[in-house]
Structures are given as structure tokens and as C-alpha cells.
XYZ file of C-alpha atoms in Angstrom:
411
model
C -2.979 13.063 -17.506
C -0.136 12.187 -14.971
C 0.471 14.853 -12.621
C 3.889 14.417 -10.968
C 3.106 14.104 -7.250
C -0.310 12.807 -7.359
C -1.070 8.749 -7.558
C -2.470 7.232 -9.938
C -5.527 6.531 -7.493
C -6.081 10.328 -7.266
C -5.564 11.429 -11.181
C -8.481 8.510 -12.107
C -10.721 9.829 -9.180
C -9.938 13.470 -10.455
C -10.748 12.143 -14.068
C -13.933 10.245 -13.662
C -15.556 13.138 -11.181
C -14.442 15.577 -14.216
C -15.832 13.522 -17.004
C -17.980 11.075 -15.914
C -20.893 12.837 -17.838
C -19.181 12.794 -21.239
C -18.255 8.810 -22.038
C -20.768 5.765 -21.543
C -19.688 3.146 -18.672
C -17.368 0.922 -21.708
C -15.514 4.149 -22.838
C -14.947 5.367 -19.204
C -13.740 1.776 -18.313
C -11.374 1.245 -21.708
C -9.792 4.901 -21.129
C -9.027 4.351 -17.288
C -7.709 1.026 -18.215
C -5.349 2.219 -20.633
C -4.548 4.589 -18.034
C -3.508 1.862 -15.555
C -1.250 0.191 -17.912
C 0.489 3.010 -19.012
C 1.341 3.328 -15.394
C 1.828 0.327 -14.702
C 4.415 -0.273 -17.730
C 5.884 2.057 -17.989
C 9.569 1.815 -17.075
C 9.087 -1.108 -20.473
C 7.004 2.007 -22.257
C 10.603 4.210 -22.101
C 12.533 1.763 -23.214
C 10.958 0.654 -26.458
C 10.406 4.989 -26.743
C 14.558 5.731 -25.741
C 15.402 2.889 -28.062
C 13.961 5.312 -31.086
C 17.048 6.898 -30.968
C 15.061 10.319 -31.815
C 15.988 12.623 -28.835
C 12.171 12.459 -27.895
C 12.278 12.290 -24.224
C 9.035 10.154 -23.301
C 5.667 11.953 -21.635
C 2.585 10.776 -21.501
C 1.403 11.231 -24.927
C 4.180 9.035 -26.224
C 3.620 6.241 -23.561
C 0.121 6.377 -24.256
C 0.699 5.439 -28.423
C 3.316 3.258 -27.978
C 0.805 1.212 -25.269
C -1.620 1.141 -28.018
C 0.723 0.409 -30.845
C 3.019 -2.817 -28.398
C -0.367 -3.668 -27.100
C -2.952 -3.815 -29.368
C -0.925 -3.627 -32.842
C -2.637 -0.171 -33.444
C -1.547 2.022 -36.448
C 1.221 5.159 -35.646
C -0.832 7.254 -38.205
C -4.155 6.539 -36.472
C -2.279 7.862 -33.155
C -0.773 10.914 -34.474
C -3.444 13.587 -33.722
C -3.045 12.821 -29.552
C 0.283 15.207 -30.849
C -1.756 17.497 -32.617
C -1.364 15.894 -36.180
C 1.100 14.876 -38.285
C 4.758 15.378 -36.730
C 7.846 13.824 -38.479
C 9.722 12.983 -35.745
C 7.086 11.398 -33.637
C 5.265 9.660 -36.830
C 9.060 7.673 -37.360
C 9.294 6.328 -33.947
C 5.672 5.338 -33.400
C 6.121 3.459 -36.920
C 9.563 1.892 -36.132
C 7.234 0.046 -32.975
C 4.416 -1.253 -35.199
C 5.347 -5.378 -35.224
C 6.685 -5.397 -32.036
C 5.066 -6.208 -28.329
C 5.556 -4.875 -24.827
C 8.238 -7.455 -24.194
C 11.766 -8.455 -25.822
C 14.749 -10.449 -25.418
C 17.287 -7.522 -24.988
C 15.170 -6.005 -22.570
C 16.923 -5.541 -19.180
C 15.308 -6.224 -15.775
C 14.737 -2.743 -14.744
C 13.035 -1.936 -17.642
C 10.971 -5.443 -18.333
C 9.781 -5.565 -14.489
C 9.185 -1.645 -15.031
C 10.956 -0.311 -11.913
C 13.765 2.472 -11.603
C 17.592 0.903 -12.604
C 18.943 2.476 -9.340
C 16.349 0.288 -6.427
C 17.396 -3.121 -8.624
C 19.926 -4.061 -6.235
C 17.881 -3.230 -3.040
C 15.134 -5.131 -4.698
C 17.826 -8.402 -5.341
C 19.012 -8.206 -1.612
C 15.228 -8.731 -0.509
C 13.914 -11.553 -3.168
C 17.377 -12.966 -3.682
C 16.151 -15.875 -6.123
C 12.421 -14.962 -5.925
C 13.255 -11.631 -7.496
C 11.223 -12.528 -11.023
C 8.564 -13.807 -9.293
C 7.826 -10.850 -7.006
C 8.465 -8.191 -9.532
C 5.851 -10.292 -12.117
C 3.535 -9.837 -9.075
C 3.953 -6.304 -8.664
C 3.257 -6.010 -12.166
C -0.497 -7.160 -11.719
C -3.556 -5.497 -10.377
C -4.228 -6.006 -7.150
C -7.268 -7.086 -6.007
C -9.665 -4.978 -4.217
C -9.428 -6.050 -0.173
C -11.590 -4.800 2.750
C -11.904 -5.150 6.257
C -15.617 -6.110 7.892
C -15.880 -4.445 11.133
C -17.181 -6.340 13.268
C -18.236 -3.780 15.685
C -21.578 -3.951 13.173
C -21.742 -7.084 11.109
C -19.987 -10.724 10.606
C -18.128 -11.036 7.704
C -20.928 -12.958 6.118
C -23.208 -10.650 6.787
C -21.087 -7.996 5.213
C -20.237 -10.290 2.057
C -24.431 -10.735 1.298
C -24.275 -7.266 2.119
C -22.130 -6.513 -0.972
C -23.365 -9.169 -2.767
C -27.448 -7.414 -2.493
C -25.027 -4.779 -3.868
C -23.859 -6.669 -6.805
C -20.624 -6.726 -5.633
C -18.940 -10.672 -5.492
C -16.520 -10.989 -3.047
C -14.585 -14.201 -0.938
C -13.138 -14.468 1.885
C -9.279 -13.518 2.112
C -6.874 -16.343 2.610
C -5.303 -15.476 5.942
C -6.903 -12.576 7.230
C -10.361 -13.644 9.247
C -11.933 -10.344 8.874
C -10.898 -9.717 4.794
C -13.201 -10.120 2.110
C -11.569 -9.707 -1.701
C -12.910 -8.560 -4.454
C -12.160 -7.995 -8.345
C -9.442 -5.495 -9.060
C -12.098 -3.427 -11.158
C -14.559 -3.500 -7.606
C -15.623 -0.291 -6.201
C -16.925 0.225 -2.569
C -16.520 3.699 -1.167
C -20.066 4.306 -2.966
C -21.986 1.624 -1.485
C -24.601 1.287 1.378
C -22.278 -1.118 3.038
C -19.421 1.856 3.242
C -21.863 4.315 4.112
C -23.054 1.921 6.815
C -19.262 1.535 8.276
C -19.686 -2.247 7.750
C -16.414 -2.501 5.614
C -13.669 -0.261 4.548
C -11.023 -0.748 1.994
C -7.596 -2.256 3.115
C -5.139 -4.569 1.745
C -5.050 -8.010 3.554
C -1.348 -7.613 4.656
C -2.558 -4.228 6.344
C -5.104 -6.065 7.910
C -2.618 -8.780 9.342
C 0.102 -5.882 10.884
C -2.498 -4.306 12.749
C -4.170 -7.432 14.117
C -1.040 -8.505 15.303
C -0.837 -5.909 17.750
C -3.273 -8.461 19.557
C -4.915 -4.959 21.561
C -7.917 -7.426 23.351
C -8.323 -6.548 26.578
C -5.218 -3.705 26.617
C -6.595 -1.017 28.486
C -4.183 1.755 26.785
C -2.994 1.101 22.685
C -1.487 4.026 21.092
C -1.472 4.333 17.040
C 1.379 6.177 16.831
C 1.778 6.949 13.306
C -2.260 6.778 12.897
C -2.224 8.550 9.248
C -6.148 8.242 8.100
C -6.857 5.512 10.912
C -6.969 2.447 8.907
C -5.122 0.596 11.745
C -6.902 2.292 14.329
C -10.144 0.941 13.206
C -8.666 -2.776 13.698
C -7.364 -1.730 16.879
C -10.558 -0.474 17.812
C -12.241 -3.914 16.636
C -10.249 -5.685 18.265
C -10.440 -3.964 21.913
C -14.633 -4.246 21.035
C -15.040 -0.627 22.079
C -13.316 -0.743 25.526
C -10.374 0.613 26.923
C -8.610 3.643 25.744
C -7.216 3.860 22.252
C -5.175 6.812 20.962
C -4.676 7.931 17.502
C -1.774 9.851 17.288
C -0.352 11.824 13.794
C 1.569 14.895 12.370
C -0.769 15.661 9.986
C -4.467 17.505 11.164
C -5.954 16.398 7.421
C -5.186 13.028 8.128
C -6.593 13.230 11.837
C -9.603 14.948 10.564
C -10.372 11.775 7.902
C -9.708 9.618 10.534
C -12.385 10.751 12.938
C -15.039 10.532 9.968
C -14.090 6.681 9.718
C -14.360 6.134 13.257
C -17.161 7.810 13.501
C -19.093 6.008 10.722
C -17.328 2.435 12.503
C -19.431 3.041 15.322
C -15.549 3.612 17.555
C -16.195 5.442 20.582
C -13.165 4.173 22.742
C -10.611 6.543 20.440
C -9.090 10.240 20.613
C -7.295 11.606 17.887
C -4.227 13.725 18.889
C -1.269 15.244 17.062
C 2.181 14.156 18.131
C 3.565 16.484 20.634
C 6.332 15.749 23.175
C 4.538 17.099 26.504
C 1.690 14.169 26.079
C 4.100 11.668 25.137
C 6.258 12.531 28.882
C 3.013 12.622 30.750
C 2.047 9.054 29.379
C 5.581 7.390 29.030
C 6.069 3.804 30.024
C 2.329 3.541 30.266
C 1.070 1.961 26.963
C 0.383 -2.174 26.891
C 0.644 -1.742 23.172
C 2.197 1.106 20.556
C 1.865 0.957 17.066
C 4.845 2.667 14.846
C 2.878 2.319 11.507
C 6.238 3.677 9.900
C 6.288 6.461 7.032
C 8.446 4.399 4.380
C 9.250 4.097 0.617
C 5.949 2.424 0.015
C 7.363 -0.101 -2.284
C 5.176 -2.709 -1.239
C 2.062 -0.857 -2.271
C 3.291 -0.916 -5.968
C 0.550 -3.025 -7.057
C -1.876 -0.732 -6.435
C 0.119 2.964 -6.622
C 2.404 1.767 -10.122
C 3.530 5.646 -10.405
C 4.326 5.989 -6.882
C 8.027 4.183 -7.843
C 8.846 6.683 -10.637
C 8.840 9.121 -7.983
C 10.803 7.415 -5.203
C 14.423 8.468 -5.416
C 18.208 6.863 -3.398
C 17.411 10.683 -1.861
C 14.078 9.757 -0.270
C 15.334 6.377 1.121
C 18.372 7.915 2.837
C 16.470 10.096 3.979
C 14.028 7.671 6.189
C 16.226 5.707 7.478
C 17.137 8.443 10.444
C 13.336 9.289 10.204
C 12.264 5.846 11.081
C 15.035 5.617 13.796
C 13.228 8.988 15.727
C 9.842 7.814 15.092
C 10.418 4.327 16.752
C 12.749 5.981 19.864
C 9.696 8.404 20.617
C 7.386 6.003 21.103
C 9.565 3.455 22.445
C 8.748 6.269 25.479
C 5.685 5.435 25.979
C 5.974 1.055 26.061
C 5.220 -0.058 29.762
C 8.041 -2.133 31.341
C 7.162 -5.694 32.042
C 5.534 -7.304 28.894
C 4.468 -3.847 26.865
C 5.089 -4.325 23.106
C 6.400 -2.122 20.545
C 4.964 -3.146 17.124
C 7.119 -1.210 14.278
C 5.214 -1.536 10.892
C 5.741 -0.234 7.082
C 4.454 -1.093 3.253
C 7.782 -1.478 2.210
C 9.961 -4.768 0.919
C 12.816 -3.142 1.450
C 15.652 -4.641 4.394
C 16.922 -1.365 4.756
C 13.700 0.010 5.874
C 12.878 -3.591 7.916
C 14.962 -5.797 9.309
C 17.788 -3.068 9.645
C 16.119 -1.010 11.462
C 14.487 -3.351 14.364
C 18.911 -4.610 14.415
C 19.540 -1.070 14.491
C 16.722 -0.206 17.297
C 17.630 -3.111 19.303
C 21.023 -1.735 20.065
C 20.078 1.138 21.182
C 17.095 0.073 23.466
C 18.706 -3.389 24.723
C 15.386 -3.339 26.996
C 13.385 -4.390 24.171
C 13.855 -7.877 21.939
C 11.969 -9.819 19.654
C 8.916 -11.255 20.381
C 8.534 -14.153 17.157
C 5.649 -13.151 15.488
C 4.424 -17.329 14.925
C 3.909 -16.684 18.546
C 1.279 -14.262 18.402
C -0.345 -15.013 15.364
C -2.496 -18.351 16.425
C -4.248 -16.053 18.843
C -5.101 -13.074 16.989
C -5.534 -14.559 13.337
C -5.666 -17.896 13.728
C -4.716 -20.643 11.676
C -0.951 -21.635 10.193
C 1.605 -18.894 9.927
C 2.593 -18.160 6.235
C 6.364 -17.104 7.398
C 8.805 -18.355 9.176
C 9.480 -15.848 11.518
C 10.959 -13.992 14.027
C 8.987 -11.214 11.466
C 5.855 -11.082 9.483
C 7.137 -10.394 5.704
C 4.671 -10.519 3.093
C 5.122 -10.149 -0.384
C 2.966 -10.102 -3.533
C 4.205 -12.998 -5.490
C 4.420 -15.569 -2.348
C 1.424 -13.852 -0.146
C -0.648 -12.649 -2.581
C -1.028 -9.088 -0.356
C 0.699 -5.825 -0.685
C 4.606 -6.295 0.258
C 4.168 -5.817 4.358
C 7.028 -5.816 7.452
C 5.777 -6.449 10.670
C 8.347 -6.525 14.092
C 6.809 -7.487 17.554
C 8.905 -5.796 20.320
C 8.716 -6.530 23.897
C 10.042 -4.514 26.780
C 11.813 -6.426 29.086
């Protein structure tokens, strides 16, 4: 049920393509749902299981009955044949949970906000007194956000469009090209996709990439293009013109991305891998580079709840100097004079963020920091929601996936 490296996006896709044929649309949506909150609890899951005192290290078949038993007040004995039928040991701790709930007093913060002990204190130095709130938020669904590319369609146009559908959506609160819809929403089957009108992407996602503010640049490189979610709002935004450049490690990812470009109607981008001959041909000639960062993701919890039980001290040292050569090889290619540097990840994490632009700065004193309250009336429009110099978006405040965004500017 939980394969260890996939997301939980991936093992419910696997699962309903697999077994869509044996449950009715009610079963299929109460067994994915208990799926989701087994994920999504389960650092609270462990400790109610640890506390049995039984030696049973938890899996996925205990998580799954104690959900049901803290949950719903089900029965251990109607839960025993998920274990094969009747076992001793297991029957005894399912039964010493029946009466309680998912929460309790002596429940400590790691476990009750269902995140690994050792990121707590990385977690404090970001929220500092917000910490509750933000981890409550990451706690809950997200909603389901997409962009309207408006290379084809307004976003009204897009939101009848989904609505003919059956699919309810509003706009999103600070993005102008967002539309959100119900966590339970599903697009990537609809005429709409198909069409290229919208595409799935958290608002905060949305907001990073718009801030690039690539109208009228005749040369934006996506440096760290992945998939080319960001490209696509690059592309938007430069209305087909100029030259846009999707650059990545990873041919998969390159491939995927020239479907969705393809299907946006984007004819002003070339997908290319990363390779240091092209980036010496074109240095110092880019108006605008986009370092869409590979991070810890942390920010993205809301909607990838197993990603964090993965995510190890290990993995986070091990960015840091990863994000540092990332954002010096495309510092390269920045024009002099007024070309920007926009440095981008999903995480909430200040190692990751504000560090790293300190730590960036000192070694490129040719670039500083362009306030991002100064960009943002022209390429989103309306009141800022932070104070600057950075964008930094959270769940709990923001209501978006947890988002960094630094505007550089070479001097």
C-alpha cells in the first residue's frame, strides 16, 4: 500500500488505474480517503501504536486499524483479518486503543503535528510563534489549484469551462491567473486539460514564476525547468515572443515538459539539458534566469504527507552545497546591467532560503536584492501579502503550499 520512495500521489494513481473496475465510485472514494489520512497522520498513528509497548514496529496494516479504531471507534476484532486473522499480539494493542481518539494530552509536537522529531527545531526557527498554526495547516488537504493559460482562454472562460464540466471552482486569492478547486477535484481527465486551457499548480507556484516578470525579455532561461510548470508561466507571460529556454538534468522530465508546451499552444521554448559548453556560449546574456531550486520539499507537505517520512538531516546537508552550484552556474548566464537572478524552492526551511541568497550574495557581490513588493504590483497586481525583501508563503498565513522566492539583480 505505501511503497517507500513513491508519493502518495503516485501509489493512489497506481491504485485506482489497478482497481478501478472492482469498487463502485463511494468504496473507491472511502478507501483512498482512508489512504490519505493514514498518510497524512501518521507520525500521531506511531505513537498511539509505539505506546502499546508490544515490540510491534508499525507498517501499514497497523496504521491502517488503529486509523479506523482512533477515528471512527471501530472494533480491534472486526480489524483483525487485514493481519490474516486472529493474532495475540496485534488483537491486545488494537484493543488497548478502542476509547481513545487521534489526539491526547501527552502527545508531543512531533508526533501530534505528525512530522519527524529531528526537523522540529528547523521547523521552530522558521514559524517561531506561528509554529502551531502552520503545522495545523500542513495537516489539511490542500485544495486543488490551477493555472489558466492565457495563451487560449481568460480565466473566466476557463472557470465555465470547468464548470460545463461539473467541476466548481473560484478564483485564487492572489494569483490573477489561479482558479481553486475542492481538494477531492480532478482535472488531468477533462476537456479543459486536454485543451491546454489549465494545468494543475499550486497558487504559491504560480506567484514565484510570475515574479520573474519575463514580458517583453527577449532571452528567460528556466534553469532548473523539471516538467515545465514554470516554463509555461514564463511562456504566458512573454505571450509567445522572444526566446525562452527550458533547461534540466533529467531527459524524462524534458520529455513531459515538451508534451505540456505543446498542448499550451508555446512555440517560443527549447528544451535543453544542462551542459557547461551552452551555458559559456550564452553567459551574461539572459534578462531573466530562473533557479527553480531542487530542495527538501517541505512546503509541499500538504499535498505529498509521506514525502516527510522520507526526508532525512542526510538529505538536507546534502543540498545545501547543491543549491550553492546550481545558483553559481546560472548566475553565468545573468546579463550585467539590470539582469535578474530569481532563486526559487517549495521549501519553509531558512536553511534552504534566506541562507542561501546571504550565502550567494557573498560570493557574487555583483548581485543584491531586488525587494520583491517592488515587482509584484506589476506582474500580479494588487497588495503584497509579505513584507519583503522575499516572497515567503506559508500554508497557515497564505493559504498556498510553503514557497521562497529571492529577486536578484546584477549590478
Amino acid at each position: 500500500m505505501f511503497p517507500s520512495r513513491d508519493t502518495g500521489d503516485r501509489v493512489r494513481q497506481a491504485w485506482m488505474k489497478q482497481h478501478h473496475k472492482l469498487y463502485d465510485e463511494a468504496e473507491r472514494e472511502a478507501l483512498l480517503h482512508t489512504v490519505d489520512e493514514v498518510l497524512r497522520l501518521r507520525g500521531r498513528l506511531d505513537w498511539w501504536i509505539s505506546g502499546g509497548k508490544t515490540g510491534l514496529p508499525p507498517d501499514a496494516r497497523l496504521r491502517v486499524a488503529a486509523y479506523r479504531i482512533l477515528s471512527s471507534g471501530a472494533k480491534a476484532d472486526g480489524l483483525l483479518w487485514l493481519f490474516g486473522g486472529e493474532d495475540d499480539v496485534v488483537s491486545a494493542l488494537l484493543r488497548r486503543l478502542e476509547g481513545h481518539t487521534l489526539e491526547h494530552p501527552d502527545m508531543p509536537p512531533a508526533a501530534k503535528h505528525s512530522v519527524p522529531d529531528w526537523i522540529m527545531p528547523q521547523l521552530k526557527k522558521r514559524f517561531g510563534a506561528d509554529l502551531d498554526l502552520e503545522l495545523a495547516a500542513m495537516l489539511r488537504a490542500a485544495p486543488l489549484d490551477v493555472r489558466v493559460n492565457r495563451l487560449k482562454t481568460t480565466r473566466e472562460a476557463a472557470a465555465s469551462a470547468l464548470q460545463a464540466e461539473g467541476l466548481r471552482s473560484q478564483p485564487t486569492p492572489f494569483s490573477p491567473i489561479g482558479l481553486r478547486l475542492s481538494p477531492q477535484a480532478y482535472v488531468n481527465n477533462t476537456q479543459a486539460h486536454a485543451e491546454g486551457l489549465v494545468e494543475p499548480q499550486d497558487e504559491g507556484s504560480q506567484l514565484a514564476a510570475q515574479l520573474v516578470d519575463a514580458a517583453n525579455c527577449k532571452f528567460v532561461v528556466d534553469f532548473c525547468a523539471g516538467a515545465g510548470g514554470k516554463t509555461l508561466v514564463l511562456a504566458s507571460a512573454m505571450q509567445n515572443n522572444g526566446r525562452l529556454v527550458a533547461m534540466d538534468v533529467s531527459t524524462i522530465r524534458l520529455t513531459q515538459a515538451k508534451q505540456r508546451l505543446r498542448r499550451a499552444g508555446v512555440h517560443n521554448a527549447e528544451t535543453r539539458e544542462i551542459d557547461g559548453k551552452w551555458i559559456k556560449r550564452h553567459a551574461e546574456k539572459a534578462e531573466r534566469v530562473l533557479v527553480d531550486a531542487p530542495c527538501t520539499g517541505t512546503g509541499t507537505w500538504r499535498r505529498k504527507p509521506d514525502a516527510k517520512w522520507r526526508l532525512s538531516q542526510q538529505d538536507l546537508d546534502e543540498l545545501g552545497p547543491r543549491q550553492a552550484e546550481i545558483l553559481d552556474r546560472a548566475a553565468k548566464l545573468v546579463a550585467p546591467k539590470g539582469g535578474r537572478l530569481v532563486y526559487v524552492t517549495c521549501s519553509v526551511l531558512v536553511e534552504e532560503n534566506e541562507d542561501q541568497v546571504a550565502a550567494f550574495l557573498k560570493r557574487h557581490p555583483e548581485f543584491s536584492v531586488l525587494p520583491v513588493n517592488d515587482v509584484w504590483a506589476k506582474t500580479v497586481g494588487g497588495a503584497c501579502p509579505v513584507p519583503g525583501p522575499y516572497l515567503s508563503l506559508s500554508p497557515g498565513r497564505h493559504g498556498t503550499d510553503g514557497f521562497f522566492a529571492a529577486i536578484l539583480i546584477r549590478s
